[in-house]
PDB file of C-alpha atoms in Angstrom:
ATOM      1  CA  UNK O   1       5.377 -23.254  12.667  1.00  0.00           C
ATOM      2  CA  UNK O   2       8.114 -21.127  13.790  1.00  0.00           C
ATOM      3  CA  UNK O   3      10.927 -23.145  12.020  1.00  0.00           C
ATOM      4  CA  UNK O   4       8.677 -21.859   8.803  1.00  0.00           C
ATOM      5  CA  UNK O   5       8.461 -18.546  10.695  1.00  0.00           C
ATOM      6  CA  UNK O   6      12.248 -18.139  10.243  1.00  0.00           C
ATOM      7  CA  UNK O   7      12.898 -19.712   6.742  1.00  0.00           C
ATOM      8  CA  UNK O   8      10.052 -16.744   5.808  1.00  0.00           C
ATOM      9  CA  UNK O   9      12.037 -13.856   7.237  1.00  0.00           C
ATOM     10  CA  UNK O  10      15.102 -15.518   5.243  1.00  0.00           C
ATOM     11  CA  UNK O  11      13.299 -15.596   1.639  1.00  0.00           C
ATOM     12  CA  UNK O  12      11.288 -12.186   2.870  1.00  0.00           C
ATOM     13  CA  UNK O  13      15.786 -10.159   3.874  1.00  0.00           C
ATOM     14  CA  UNK O  14      17.170 -12.865   0.309  1.00  0.00           C
ATOM     15  CA  UNK O  15      14.537 -11.664  -1.551  1.00  0.00           C
ATOM     16  CA  UNK O  16      15.307  -8.134  -1.287  1.00  0.00           C
ATOM     17  CA  UNK O  17      18.137  -8.190  -1.226  1.00  0.00           C
ATOM     18  CA  UNK O  18      18.140  -9.304  -4.724  1.00  0.00           C
ATOM     19  CA  UNK O  19      15.150  -6.976  -5.766  1.00  0.00           C
ATOM     20  CA  UNK O  20      17.746  -4.376  -4.050  1.00  0.00           C
ATOM     21  CA  UNK O  21      20.930  -5.011  -6.433  1.00  0.00           C
ATOM     22  CA  UNK O  22      18.841  -6.102  -9.413  1.00  0.00           C
ATOM     23  CA  UNK O  23      16.963  -1.911  -9.432  1.00  0.00           C
ATOM     24  CA  UNK O  24      21.676  -0.895  -9.179  1.00  0.00           C
ATOM     25  CA  UNK O  25      21.931  -3.335 -11.699  1.00  0.00           C
ATOM     26  CA  UNK O  26      19.797  -2.168 -13.998  1.00  0.00           C
ATOM     27  CA  UNK O  27      20.009   1.877 -13.444  1.00  0.00           C
ATOM     28  CA  UNK O  28      23.125   1.156 -13.549  1.00  0.00           C
ATOM     29  CA  UNK O  29      23.545  -0.391 -17.104  1.00  0.00           C
ATOM     30  CA  UNK O  30      20.825   2.312 -18.582  1.00  0.00           C
ATOM     31  CA  UNK O  31      23.095   5.290 -17.745  1.00  0.00           C
ATOM     32  CA  UNK O  32      26.736   3.467 -18.706  1.00  0.00           C
ATOM     33  CA  UNK O  33      25.447   0.518 -20.876  1.00  0.00           C
ATOM     34  CA  UNK O  34      22.826   0.547 -22.705  1.00  0.00           C
ATOM     35  CA  UNK O  35      24.145   4.445 -24.840  1.00  0.00           C
ATOM     36  CA  UNK O  36      26.448   3.001 -25.944  1.00  0.00           C
ATOM     37  CA  UNK O  37      25.079  -0.637 -28.104  1.00  0.00           C
ATOM     38  CA  UNK O  38      24.496   0.089 -31.454  1.00  0.00           C
ATOM     39  CA  UNK O  39      24.287  -3.918 -32.628  1.00  0.00           C
ATOM     40  CA  UNK O  40      20.310  -4.061 -33.755  1.00  0.00           C
ATOM     41  CA  UNK O  41      20.188  -7.845 -32.111  1.00  0.00           C
ATOM     42  CA  UNK O  42      22.204  -6.974 -28.505  1.00  0.00           C
ATOM     43  CA  UNK O  43      19.965  -4.560 -28.226  1.00  0.00           C
ATOM     44  CA  UNK O  44      16.551  -7.297 -28.835  1.00  0.00           C
ATOM     45  CA  UNK O  45      18.887  -8.876 -26.818  1.00  0.00           C
ATOM     46  CA  UNK O  46      18.768  -6.605 -23.489  1.00  0.00           C
ATOM     47  CA  UNK O  47      15.557  -5.828 -23.524  1.00  0.00           C
ATOM     48  CA  UNK O  48      14.254  -9.511 -23.836  1.00  0.00           C
ATOM     49  CA  UNK O  49      17.277 -10.297 -20.951  1.00  0.00           C
ATOM     50  CA  UNK O  50      15.371  -6.725 -19.100  1.00  0.00           C
ATOM     51  CA  UNK O  51      11.870  -7.028 -19.892  1.00  0.00           C
ATOM     52  CA  UNK O  52      11.971 -11.340 -18.448  1.00  0.00           C
ATOM     53  CA  UNK O  53      13.607  -9.779 -15.200  1.00  0.00           C
ATOM     54  CA  UNK O  54      11.704  -7.093 -14.376  1.00  0.00           C
ATOM     55  CA  UNK O  55       9.441  -9.696 -15.003  1.00  0.00           C
ATOM     56  CA  UNK O  56      10.415 -11.994 -12.209  1.00  0.00           C
ATOM     57  CA  UNK O  57      11.167  -8.605  -9.560  1.00  0.00           C
ATOM     58  CA  UNK O  58       7.799  -8.421 -10.330  1.00  0.00           C
ATOM     59  CA  UNK O  59       5.987 -12.066  -9.379  1.00  0.00           C
ATOM     60  CA  UNK O  60       9.212 -11.358  -6.574  1.00  0.00           C
ATOM     61  CA  UNK O  61       8.351  -8.588  -5.609  1.00  0.00           C
ATOM     62  CA  UNK O  62       4.472 -10.273  -4.771  1.00  0.00           C
ATOM     63  CA  UNK O  63       5.657 -12.273  -3.201  1.00  0.00           C
ATOM     64  CA  UNK O  64       7.698 -10.523  -0.562  1.00  0.00           C
ATOM     65  CA  UNK O  65       4.423  -7.644  -0.125  1.00  0.00           C
ATOM     66  CA  UNK O  66       2.810 -11.125   0.800  1.00  0.00           C
ATOM     67  CA  UNK O  67       5.568 -12.906   3.309  1.00  0.00           C
ATOM     68  CA  UNK O  68       5.653  -9.821   4.380  1.00  0.00           C
ATOM     69  CA  UNK O  69       1.837  -9.433   5.456  1.00  0.00           C
ATOM     70  CA  UNK O  70       2.870 -13.712   6.584  1.00  0.00           C
ATOM     71  CA  UNK O  71       4.844 -13.004   9.225  1.00  0.00           C
ATOM     72  CA  UNK O  72       3.071 -10.035  11.261  1.00  0.00           C
ATOM     73  CA  UNK O  73      -0.009 -11.953  11.504  1.00  0.00           C
ATOM     74  CA  UNK O  74      -0.076 -15.558  12.413  1.00  0.00           C
ATOM     75  CA  UNK O  75      -2.952 -17.168  10.966  1.00  0.00           C
ATOM     76  CA  UNK O  76      -2.173 -16.361   8.147  1.00  0.00           C
ATOM     77  CA  UNK O  77       1.009 -17.716   8.516  1.00  0.00           C
ATOM     78  CA  UNK O  78      -0.656 -20.602   8.955  1.00  0.00           C
ATOM     79  CA  UNK O  79      -2.854 -19.615   6.370  1.00  0.00           C
ATOM     80  CA  UNK O  80       0.773 -19.632   3.693  1.00  0.00           C
ATOM     81  CA  UNK O  81       2.350 -23.672   5.456  1.00  0.00           C
ATOM     82  CA  UNK O  82      -1.233 -24.987   4.053  1.00  0.00           C
ATOM     83  CA  UNK O  83      -1.027 -23.188   1.096  1.00  0.00           C
ATOM     84  CA  UNK O  84       2.777 -24.248  -0.024  1.00  0.00           C
ATOM     85  CA  UNK O  85       3.011 -27.969   1.308  1.00  0.00           C
ATOM     86  CA  UNK O  86      -1.190 -29.052   0.180  1.00  0.00           C
ATOM     87  CA  UNK O  87      -1.241 -31.933  -1.000  1.00  0.00           C
ATOM     88  CA  UNK O  88      -3.679 -31.788  -3.600  1.00  0.00           C
ATOM     89  CA  UNK O  89      -1.208 -28.835  -4.828  1.00  0.00           C
ATOM     90  CA  UNK O  90       1.402 -30.510  -5.006  1.00  0.00           C
ATOM     91  CA  UNK O  91      -0.615 -33.504  -6.601  1.00  0.00           C
ATOM     92  CA  UNK O  92      -1.887 -31.399  -9.553  1.00  0.00           C
ATOM     93  CA  UNK O  93       1.396 -29.841  -9.923  1.00  0.00           C
ATOM     94  CA  UNK O  94       3.018 -34.069 -10.385  1.00  0.00           C
ATOM     95  CA  UNK O  95      -0.398 -33.957 -12.596  1.00  0.00           C
ATOM     96  CA  UNK O  96       0.131 -30.864 -14.898  1.00  0.00           C
ATOM     97  CA  UNK O  97       4.175 -32.626 -14.969  1.00  0.00           C
ATOM     98  CA  UNK O  98       4.734 -28.053 -13.691  1.00  0.00           C
ATOM     99  CA  UNK O  99       8.042 -28.827 -13.385  1.00  0.00           C
ATOM    100  CA  UNK O 100       9.777 -30.352 -16.606  1.00  0.00           C
ATOM    101  CA  UNK O 101       6.802 -28.162 -17.705  1.00  0.00           C
ATOM    102  CA  UNK O 102       8.132 -24.868 -16.135  1.00  0.00           C
ATOM    103  CA  UNK O 103      12.428 -26.052 -17.825  1.00  0.00           C
ATOM    104  CA  UNK O 104      12.101 -27.119 -21.279  1.00  0.00           C
ATOM    105  CA  UNK O 105       9.917 -23.339 -20.857  1.00  0.00           C
ATOM    106  CA  UNK O 106      12.698 -21.964 -19.898  1.00  0.00           C
ATOM    107  CA  UNK O 107      15.391 -23.584 -21.838  1.00  0.00           C
ATOM    108  CA  UNK O 108      13.966 -22.644 -24.985  1.00  0.00           C
ATOM    109  CA  UNK O 109      13.466 -19.221 -24.821  1.00  0.00           C
ATOM    110  CA  UNK O 110      16.538 -18.876 -23.399  1.00  0.00           C
ATOM    111  CA  UNK O 111      17.967 -20.779 -26.348  1.00  0.00           C
ATOM    112  CA  UNK O 112      16.443 -18.156 -28.209  1.00  0.00           C
ATOM    113  CA  UNK O 113      17.663 -15.755 -26.282  1.00  0.00           C
ATOM    114  CA  UNK O 114      21.200 -16.843 -26.895  1.00  0.00           C
ATOM    115  CA  UNK O 115      20.263 -17.342 -30.953  1.00  0.00           C
ATOM    116  CA  UNK O 116      19.095 -13.477 -31.675  1.00  0.00           C
ATOM    117  CA  UNK O 117      22.780 -13.587 -32.683  1.00  0.00           C
ATOM    118  CA  UNK O 118      23.440 -15.657 -35.594  1.00  0.00           C
ATOM    119  CA  UNK O 119      19.453 -15.641 -36.878  1.00  0.00           C
ATOM    120  CA  UNK O 120      16.724 -13.492 -36.599  1.00  0.00           C
ATOM    121  CA  UNK O 121      13.866 -15.726 -37.573  1.00  0.00           C
ATOM    122  CA  UNK O 122      15.122 -18.455 -35.343  1.00  0.00           C
ATOM    123  CA  UNK O 123      15.459 -17.452 -32.165  1.00  0.00           C
ATOM    124  CA  UNK O 124      11.668 -15.603 -32.959  1.00  0.00           C
ATOM    125  CA  UNK O 125      10.298 -18.706 -32.663  1.00  0.00           C
ATOM    126  CA  UNK O 126      12.556 -20.021 -30.538  1.00  0.00           C
ATOM    127  CA  UNK O 127      10.943 -17.399 -28.026  1.00  0.00           C
ATOM    128  CA  UNK O 128       7.473 -18.193 -29.113  1.00  0.00           C
ATOM    129  CA  UNK O 129       7.897 -22.032 -29.115  1.00  0.00           C
ATOM    130  CA  UNK O 130       9.003 -21.537 -25.400  1.00  0.00           C
ATOM    131  CA  UNK O 131       6.229 -19.405 -24.381  1.00  0.00           C
ATOM    132  CA  UNK O 132       4.013 -21.997 -25.786  1.00  0.00           C
ATOM    133  CA  UNK O 133       5.044 -24.459 -24.284  1.00  0.00           C
ATOM    134  CA  UNK O 134       5.368 -22.380 -21.141  1.00  0.00           C
ATOM    135  CA  UNK O 135       0.970 -21.695 -21.447  1.00  0.00           C
ATOM    136  CA  UNK O 136      -0.046 -24.948 -22.134  1.00  0.00           C
ATOM    137  CA  UNK O 137       2.046 -25.624 -18.973  1.00  0.00           C
ATOM    138  CA  UNK O 138      -0.222 -23.319 -17.423  1.00  0.00           C
ATOM    139  CA  UNK O 139      -3.357 -24.722 -19.259  1.00  0.00           C
ATOM    140  CA  UNK O 140      -2.653 -27.801 -18.337  1.00  0.00           C
ATOM    141  CA  UNK O 141      -2.178 -27.324 -14.827  1.00  0.00           C
ATOM    142  CA  UNK O 142      -5.713 -25.904 -14.817  1.00  0.00           C
ATOM    143  CA  UNK O 143      -7.669 -28.480 -16.989  1.00  0.00           C
ATOM    144  CA  UNK O 144      -5.831 -30.645 -13.319  1.00  0.00           C
ATOM    145  CA  UNK O 145      -7.123 -28.247 -11.050  1.00  0.00           C
ATOM    146  CA  UNK O 146     -10.593 -28.365 -12.041  1.00  0.00           C
ATOM    147  CA  UNK O 147     -10.630 -32.184 -11.515  1.00  0.00           C
ATOM    148  CA  UNK O 148      -9.417 -32.978  -8.419  1.00  0.00           C
TER     149      UNK O 148
ATOM    150  CA  UNK M   1      -4.155 -55.628  -7.525  1.00  0.00           C
ATOM    151  CA  UNK M   2      -5.373 -53.438 -10.251  1.00  0.00           C
ATOM    152  CA  UNK M   3      -8.275 -51.566  -7.243  1.00  0.00           C
ATOM    153  CA  UNK M   4      -5.725 -50.951  -4.910  1.00  0.00           C
ATOM    154  CA  UNK M   5      -3.248 -49.821  -7.884  1.00  0.00           C
ATOM    155  CA  UNK M   6      -7.357 -47.026  -8.160  1.00  0.00           C
ATOM    156  CA  UNK M   7      -6.973 -46.730  -4.703  1.00  0.00           C
ATOM    157  CA  UNK M   8      -3.150 -45.516  -5.222  1.00  0.00           C
ATOM    158  CA  UNK M   9      -3.175 -43.846  -7.305  1.00  0.00           C
ATOM    159  CA  UNK M  10      -6.419 -41.805  -6.081  1.00  0.00           C
ATOM    160  CA  UNK M  11      -8.609 -42.466  -8.126  1.00  0.00           C
ATOM    161  CA  UNK M  12     -11.725 -43.513  -6.123  1.00  0.00           C
ATOM    162  CA  UNK M  13     -14.533 -40.906  -5.014  1.00  0.00           C
ATOM    163  CA  UNK M  14     -14.712 -41.690  -1.073  1.00  0.00           C
ATOM    164  CA  UNK M  15     -17.494 -40.079  -0.189  1.00  0.00           C
ATOM    165  CA  UNK M  16     -17.423 -38.377   3.355  1.00  0.00           C
ATOM    166  CA  UNK M  17     -19.884 -37.035   6.156  1.00  0.00           C
ATOM    167  CA  UNK M  18     -17.279 -33.915   6.118  1.00  0.00           C
ATOM    168  CA  UNK M  19     -20.371 -30.845   5.409  1.00  0.00           C
ATOM    169  CA  UNK M  20     -22.046 -32.299   7.630  1.00  0.00           C
ATOM    170  CA  UNK M  21     -19.727 -32.421  11.084  1.00  0.00           C
ATOM    171  CA  UNK M  22     -19.135 -29.121  10.041  1.00  0.00           C
ATOM    172  CA  UNK M  23     -22.611 -27.914   9.847  1.00  0.00           C
ATOM    173  CA  UNK M  24     -22.937 -30.115  13.855  1.00  0.00           C
ATOM    174  CA  UNK M  25     -19.441 -28.206  14.237  1.00  0.00           C
ATOM    175  CA  UNK M  26     -20.823 -24.624  12.579  1.00  0.00           C
ATOM    176  CA  UNK M  27     -17.576 -24.272  11.077  1.00  0.00           C
ATOM    177  CA  UNK M  28     -16.537 -23.357   7.775  1.00  0.00           C
ATOM    178  CA  UNK M  29     -14.893 -25.205   5.062  1.00  0.00           C
ATOM    179  CA  UNK M  30     -11.241 -22.481   5.320  1.00  0.00           C
ATOM    180  CA  UNK M  31     -11.750 -22.921   9.138  1.00  0.00           C
ATOM    181  CA  UNK M  32     -11.493 -26.677   9.363  1.00  0.00           C
ATOM    182  CA  UNK M  33      -8.669 -26.053   6.164  1.00  0.00           C
ATOM    183  CA  UNK M  34      -7.660 -24.039   8.385  1.00  0.00           C
ATOM    184  CA  UNK M  35      -7.334 -26.933  11.470  1.00  0.00           C
ATOM    185  CA  UNK M  36      -6.366 -29.548   9.449  1.00  0.00           C
ATOM    186  CA  UNK M  37      -3.209 -28.379   7.625  1.00  0.00           C
ATOM    187  CA  UNK M  38      -4.995 -27.841   3.913  1.00  0.00           C
ATOM    188  CA  UNK M  39      -6.603 -25.007   2.044  1.00  0.00           C
ATOM    189  CA  UNK M  40      -9.592 -24.496   1.265  1.00  0.00           C
ATOM    190  CA  UNK M  41     -10.339 -25.724  -2.344  1.00  0.00           C
ATOM    191  CA  UNK M  42      -8.439 -28.753  -0.691  1.00  0.00           C
ATOM    192  CA  UNK M  43     -11.531 -29.803   2.068  1.00  0.00           C
ATOM    193  CA  UNK M  44     -14.548 -28.411  -0.947  1.00  0.00           C
ATOM    194  CA  UNK M  45     -12.729 -31.249  -3.620  1.00  0.00           C
ATOM    195  CA  UNK M  46     -13.134 -33.692  -0.539  1.00  0.00           C
ATOM    196  CA  UNK M  47     -16.298 -33.213   0.045  1.00  0.00           C
ATOM    197  CA  UNK M  48     -17.981 -33.159  -3.933  1.00  0.00           C
ATOM    198  CA  UNK M  49     -15.662 -36.046  -3.939  1.00  0.00           C
ATOM    199  CA  UNK M  50     -13.616 -35.148  -6.241  1.00  0.00           C
ATOM    200  CA  UNK M  51     -10.447 -35.312  -3.889  1.00  0.00           C
ATOM    201  CA  UNK M  52      -9.702 -37.760  -2.322  1.00  0.00           C
ATOM    202  CA  UNK M  53      -8.104 -37.459   1.055  1.00  0.00           C
ATOM    203  CA  UNK M  54      -4.113 -39.132   2.000  1.00  0.00           C
ATOM    204  CA  UNK M  55      -4.286 -41.050   5.542  1.00  0.00           C
ATOM    205  CA  UNK M  56      -2.292 -37.499   6.866  1.00  0.00           C
ATOM    206  CA  UNK M  57      -5.357 -35.622   6.656  1.00  0.00           C
ATOM    207  CA  UNK M  58      -8.157 -38.193   6.743  1.00  0.00           C
ATOM    208  CA  UNK M  59      -6.502 -38.915   9.936  1.00  0.00           C
ATOM    209  CA  UNK M  60      -6.237 -35.366  10.565  1.00  0.00           C
ATOM    210  CA  UNK M  61      -9.973 -34.687  10.186  1.00  0.00           C
ATOM    211  CA  UNK M  62     -11.269 -38.241  11.903  1.00  0.00           C
ATOM    212  CA  UNK M  63      -9.394 -36.703  15.217  1.00  0.00           C
ATOM    213  CA  UNK M  64     -10.137 -32.620  15.092  1.00  0.00           C
ATOM    214  CA  UNK M  65     -14.151 -34.684  14.597  1.00  0.00           C
ATOM    215  CA  UNK M  66     -13.462 -36.624  17.789  1.00  0.00           C
ATOM    216  CA  UNK M  67     -14.683 -39.785  15.277  1.00  0.00           C
ATOM    217  CA  UNK M  68     -12.416 -42.271  13.743  1.00  0.00           C
ATOM    218  CA  UNK M  69     -11.526 -42.502  10.043  1.00  0.00           C
ATOM    219  CA  UNK M  70     -14.972 -44.632   9.233  1.00  0.00           C
ATOM    220  CA  UNK M  71     -17.096 -43.001  11.038  1.00  0.00           C
ATOM    221  CA  UNK M  72     -15.911 -39.806   8.803  1.00  0.00           C
ATOM    222  CA  UNK M  73     -15.660 -41.723   5.496  1.00  0.00           C
ATOM    223  CA  UNK M  74     -17.377 -43.964   4.049  1.00  0.00           C
ATOM    224  CA  UNK M  75     -14.952 -47.403   2.140  1.00  0.00           C
ATOM    225  CA  UNK M  76     -17.913 -49.585   1.242  1.00  0.00           C
ATOM    226  CA  UNK M  77     -17.301 -48.618  -2.865  1.00  0.00           C
ATOM    227  CA  UNK M  78     -14.053 -50.256  -2.568  1.00  0.00           C
ATOM    228  CA  UNK M  79     -15.179 -52.353  -0.568  1.00  0.00           C
ATOM    229  CA  UNK M  80     -17.641 -53.042  -3.101  1.00  0.00           C
ATOM    230  CA  UNK M  81     -15.175 -52.317  -5.825  1.00  0.00           C
TER     231      UNK M  81
END
């Protein structure tokens, strides 16, 4: 458990640095770069990327809060360890094809974001398809978790 | 051969005495889960025969109650297949 505690401490430290850097980067971009953007496609891409990254940062903040709290309480730390290493949860992830769904969804949405420079319709279709894949992944996981 | 594959795929529902043993020891699912290194949801799934515990988890549960695996898990359905 001591090894896991150190692992969590490292994650909290790294997560904190990532959050701070992201906020600093976006603040700088908002002040110096964004006012100069005039191309509508670039504005759409920047808005999309910023939205996705901010969403990920929000998830990261929640995770850091949960992990930071677990570091102060031995029972909470053991619970977190059990949740992360639970064999049933691993089986559900495997059965639902979670890694594949997540990677496919991420690739399609990224392709959609890049495509905004060439064709807006194709771009929105790809983004929609990517989000649909992610949504289907979540629903399949939910369905599999009810089965086991 | 097919039945063994079934077991490997954890499709066979195994009856257990975990609920009775928990009540005897006045334990909640959460407390047992914490002791044997799993989650409350997994203990629930094993108790309602939705999920079959791995050999390692079955051993941990049996050891926690001071019993053998066969005394906690009922393998009669596996033997009948």
